[in-house]
Amino acid sequence: METVTQTSGAKPKVIIIGGGFGGLYAAKALANQAVEVILIDRTNHHLFQPLLYQVATAGLSPGDIAQPIRHILKDAQNISVVMAAVEGIDPVANVVQTAASEYQYDFLIVATGARHSYFGRDDWETFAPGLKSLSDALELRRRILGAFETAETAANAESLQAALTFVVVGAGPTGVEMAGAISELAKRTLVGDFRRIRTEHARIILLDAAPRVLPSFTPGLSKSAQKQLKQMEVEVRVGTKVLSVTGEGVQLENEFISARTVIWAAGNSASPLAKQLGGETDRQGRILVSQDLSVPGHPQIFAVGDITNFSYQTGQPLPGVAQVAMQMGAHAAQNILELAQGRPSKRFKYLNKGNMATIGRNKAVADLNFIRFGGFVAWLSWLSVHLVFLVGLRNRIQVFIQWIWAYFTYARGARLIYGPFRPAVPSKEPRSPSEEVSK
Amino acid sequence: METVTQTSGAKPKVIIIGGGFGGLYAAKALANQAVEVILIDRTNHHLFQPLLYQVATAGLSPGDIAQPIRHILKDAQNISVVMAAVEGIDPVANVVQTAASEYQYDFLIVATGARHSYFGRDDWETFAPGLKSLSDALELRRRILGAFETAETAANAESLQAALTFVVVGAGPTGVEMAGAISELAKRTLVGDFRRIRTEHARIILLDAAPRVLPSFTPGLSKSAQKQLKQMEVEVRVGTKVLSVTGEGVQLENEFISARTVIWAAGNSASPLAKQLGGETDRQGRILVSQDLSVPGHPQIFAVGDITNFSYQTGQPLPGVAQVAMQMGAHAAQNILELAQGRPSKRFKYLNKGNMATIGRNKAVADLNFIRFGGFVAWLSWLSVHLVFLVGLRNRIQVFIQWIWAYFTYARGARLIYGPFRPAVPSKEPRSPSEEVSK
């Protein structure tokens, strides 16, 4: 491994871009160490992404799963937090640019994650938004709750049916969680709130081109998940390719599904900053990092989390989950401290503590490496782990209470659509001929 | 009073426009009565407006003070809720129009409230937004929290000072609450979270053209409020006229205050639907209703809440507060039930149960008619009344916990700025010459 030694007497300057799991855990590892740190994020908060689907499905409020980054790092006197969008990185001059300023660094950690991707069909995004940010979650919430509102005033049976059809594309953890949560919303929470429609007649369809749901889990757990989804009346269609998505629905190989609400949980592509580092990237735009997580050719630059492809350990890229990003962030920070001391950096080794995915009330799957199980116990484990890792005691208390409340009442506390009034997807009424029509 | 009798055997059709306090209490009074009711609102939720300033100042989340209207009215089988924007009312044909449909009514209750007004200077709104809706609250939150972020990266002392100056125009209850809450945020909550700035140096200036704060309260309580504001280091300037508001600050008669954040709490104008009813309106666009709350010339149409001017009782219009709207809504509903039975409608009489305004932690004023007081007891009374009237047990629990938490920690749980990244007010950096510059 290459080393970079600090020549001047001043403390080395470290810049971290991104305040997600990777960036935050890097910052925590650098807190009150002999380095000067600037963490730059374009939002002011760290987002607990594993619970984002609950914001999208009206179970939680944005404030419950977000915490100001500068507040989390309040006691780290060597860390400044800057709210700004990074516009460029110059990996040779070692400069990070925002709209307002330029920041010089000795070491850089890039932790800007990934966005959903449409396999080159970006035009689908309008009709099938994904779920990465709070804005995404609120947009999905607007569409999902709005669909029932539209159904209530639908002019005919066709548009009613389309309004009550929800298609989730992609049966990874996010897709499974979304499908399960929409099913609960329709078949429990909203029952009786409407006069003309029966929300429990909603169809929730979960599609994936892969041959099973949760393909990153063992076949046994996939089977368990599929069974649990069926109990929740989610229609699971695996081995099913989506040919196109429009405002009217989803075209499959031999069927068109009319649906007003389509949710994209199928693909990711790395943050575009990856390209600016000059290193090699994979098909999803992820950086093929060195074994110490540095960017090849730039020993002073590290990349962590969803923006990376780290395949040394299993031959496959490590999955884009929170625990990978956390461990990578902490490791990159540790390597910087080593390099700053003139010592060599170390190889990263991921310690997989297990995987879980939740499906709904009392329903989940868990793989703790030594044991695998589904159902109620998996669900309780999922709840506990997520509560423990949620940042901020107050948020933990708030989320805990809301979960208890929801468990006993089926109610969802954040069932509000806000922002200026607009139908989630254009209305189908004959009086608005300029708008798109679902058939 | 005129009467309208139902000639056909069908139940009379009642339309309520607006799901605020007036509309909701009208709906509750009509629940499970011998009328068919449609409540139309352009949002899906009833908003507890008295706590909206806490959403704007990051104390509460939108979901904490909003409840789906159709959920509140779930058990009223004779009431349908429609989420739509009303585009017109024909008071002769008795038709309400939305983009998608037309609704015929026998009786109409208009409860669409008011917006803030700029006394004909609508161009000020961009620089000094008001606080009526959840969107307004989130925009104000974005600006207030964003101001501290901007200050942290300010290029010079001038822009730093402007970023840390907050001007609230209008010292009625909303203005006083906002000023107090921003003071707490700056001088307590945020202390220590920043590295370059000291948030406690923020200036909070509360302006009003009237000679005292809270002019709707007794002079003694105004004095008490002003003293409490001073303890919180809010600069109160009464008898001060605002000549203009720009992106750079506020022009007074003999001073210009450079301020990045200006908040408008100074004036209201009634919902534009008031004009469509054909009756006489006052300077603020409010309907001069008859004594039974009907619109003169249209005995089948009632108007309630902030959209009305009802001066019969005190010679002054009743204030635009929740309890007036609630009582009016219930009364209009009762009158409709009377008219539907062929009985005459009754005069409205407002029963003032008291007024309160909160200023900050342990600080408030209360006028319960038989007793007036300020300080801690007033503050506790304010908290209790607002908790009791907040709709939904779950919301009450959530808000209660957050208040307790905030009381002991000074933390504010909803300190997140969301939506796509953009500085709250254009940045002042020389690198963005196209943006407005504050000096």
Tab-separated table of N, CA and C in Angstrom, chain A residues 52-57 131 137 140-141 144 166 168 170 172-185 204 206 229 234 263-265 358-359:
chain	number	residue	atom	x	y	z
A	52	LEU	N	-36.976	4.572	5.330
A	52	LEU	CA	-37.547	5.550	4.405
A	52	LEU	C	-38.878	5.066	3.814
A	53	TYR	N	-38.990	3.760	3.598
A	53	TYR	CA	-40.246	3.252	3.009
A	53	TYR	C	-41.421	3.520	3.941
A	54	GLN	N	-41.170	3.660	5.242
A	54	GLN	CA	-42.273	3.949	6.158
A	54	GLN	C	-42.723	5.408	6.053
A	55	VAL	N	-41.811	6.281	5.651
A	55	VAL	CA	-42.224	7.654	5.364
A	55	VAL	C	-43.072	7.660	4.087
A	56	ALA	N	-42.644	6.884	3.103
A	56	ALA	CA	-43.378	6.828	1.835
A	56	ALA	C	-44.771	6.240	2.010
A	57	THR	N	-44.945	5.390	3.006
A	57	THR	CA	-46.245	4.753	3.193
A	57	THR	C	-46.971	5.300	4.423
A	131	LEU	N	-37.005	5.439	-4.581
A	131	LEU	CA	-37.037	5.809	-3.168
A	131	LEU	C	-35.626	5.890	-2.611
A	137	ALA	N	-39.550	10.013	-0.959
A	137	ALA	CA	-40.523	9.359	-0.085
A	137	ALA	C	-41.825	10.149	-0.039
A	140	LEU	N	-43.679	9.688	-3.295
A	140	LEU	CA	-44.367	8.394	-3.338
A	140	LEU	C	-45.595	8.407	-2.428
A	141	ARG	N	-45.443	9.030	-1.265
A	141	ARG	CA	-46.594	9.096	-0.357
A	141	ARG	C	-47.740	9.847	-1.002
A	144	ILE	N	-49.289	7.508	-3.577
A	144	ILE	CA	-50.009	6.359	-3.030
A	144	ILE	C	-51.315	6.814	-2.381
A	166	PHE	N	-51.463	-1.038	-7.791
A	166	PHE	CA	-50.135	-0.558	-7.421
A	166	PHE	C	-49.115	-1.583	-7.890
A	168	VAL	N	-45.126	-2.588	-7.975
A	168	VAL	CA	-43.793	-2.337	-7.451
A	168	VAL	C	-42.818	-3.136	-8.313
A	170	GLY	N	-39.278	-4.589	-8.881
A	170	GLY	CA	-38.059	-4.905	-8.125
A	170	GLY	C	-38.407	-5.519	-6.784
A	172	GLY	N	-36.316	-6.699	-4.378
A	172	GLY	CA	-35.307	-6.674	-3.328
A	172	GLY	C	-35.954	-6.203	-2.032
A	173	PRO	N	-35.166	-5.958	-0.990
A	173	PRO	CA	-35.746	-5.543	0.284
A	173	PRO	C	-36.671	-4.331	0.178
A	174	THR	N	-36.263	-3.298	-0.567
A	174	THR	CA	-37.113	-2.101	-0.669
A	174	THR	C	-38.441	-2.407	-1.343
A	175	GLY	N	-38.395	-3.165	-2.431
A	175	GLY	CA	-39.617	-3.511	-3.143
A	175	GLY	C	-40.554	-4.336	-2.277
A	176	VAL	N	-39.989	-5.292	-1.557
A	176	VAL	CA	-40.802	-6.146	-0.685
A	176	VAL	C	-41.429	-5.315	0.429
A	177	GLU	N	-40.633	-4.445	1.031
A	177	GLU	CA	-41.160	-3.581	2.099
A	177	GLU	C	-42.272	-2.674	1.590
A	178	MET	N	-42.045	-2.080	0.409
A	178	MET	CA	-43.067	-1.186	-0.144
A	178	MET	C	-44.361	-1.947	-0.436
A	179	ALA	N	-44.236	-3.102	-1.082
A	179	ALA	CA	-45.429	-3.872	-1.433
A	179	ALA	C	-46.192	-4.263	-0.171
A	180	GLY	N	-45.464	-4.710	0.841
A	180	GLY	CA	-46.110	-5.098	2.093
A	180	GLY	C	-46.806	-3.926	2.763
A	181	ALA	N	-46.129	-2.786	2.761
A	181	ALA	CA	-46.698	-1.616	3.447
A	181	ALA	C	-47.926	-1.082	2.716
A	182	ILE	N	-47.893	-1.101	1.378
A	182	ILE	CA	-49.072	-0.628	0.631
A	182	ILE	C	-50.242	-1.575	0.874
A	183	SER	N	-49.942	-2.862	0.951
A	183	SER	CA	-50.999	-3.829	1.230
A	183	SER	C	-51.645	-3.539	2.587
A	184	GLU	N	-50.841	-3.288	3.598
A	184	GLU	CA	-51.400	-2.974	4.922
A	184	GLU	C	-52.241	-1.706	4.898
A	185	LEU	N	-51.720	-0.720	4.178
A	185	LEU	CA	-52.432	0.549	4.056
A	185	LEU	C	-53.824	0.309	3.468
A	204	ILE	N	-52.022	-5.184	-5.333
A	204	ILE	CA	-50.622	-4.818	-5.193
A	204	ILE	C	-49.806	-5.901	-5.886
A	206	LEU	N	-46.100	-7.213	-7.241
A	206	LEU	CA	-44.655	-7.084	-7.053
A	206	LEU	C	-43.956	-7.866	-8.167
A	229	LEU	N	-45.728	-12.801	1.706
A	229	LEU	CA	-46.327	-11.789	0.829
A	229	LEU	C	-47.709	-12.247	0.356
A	234	VAL	N	-50.392	-9.811	-1.600
A	234	VAL	CA	-49.556	-9.184	-2.621
A	234	VAL	C	-49.372	-10.208	-3.743
A	263	ILE	N	-44.019	1.962	-8.744
A	263	ILE	CA	-42.897	2.313	-7.882
A	263	ILE	C	-41.669	1.542	-8.331
A	264	TRP	N	-40.572	2.239	-8.456
A	264	TRP	CA	-39.361	1.647	-9.000
A	264	TRP	C	-38.393	1.280	-7.868
A	265	ALA	N	-38.121	-0.005	-7.750
A	265	ALA	CA	-37.181	-0.447	-6.723
A	265	ALA	C	-36.228	-1.453	-7.353
A	358	THR	N	-38.041	-6.785	6.097
A	358	THR	CA	-39.365	-6.873	6.694
A	358	THR	C	-40.413	-6.880	5.595
A	359	ILE	N	-41.534	-7.496	5.866
A	359	ILE	CA	-42.575	-7.625	4.849
A	359	ILE	C	-43.831	-6.916	5.309
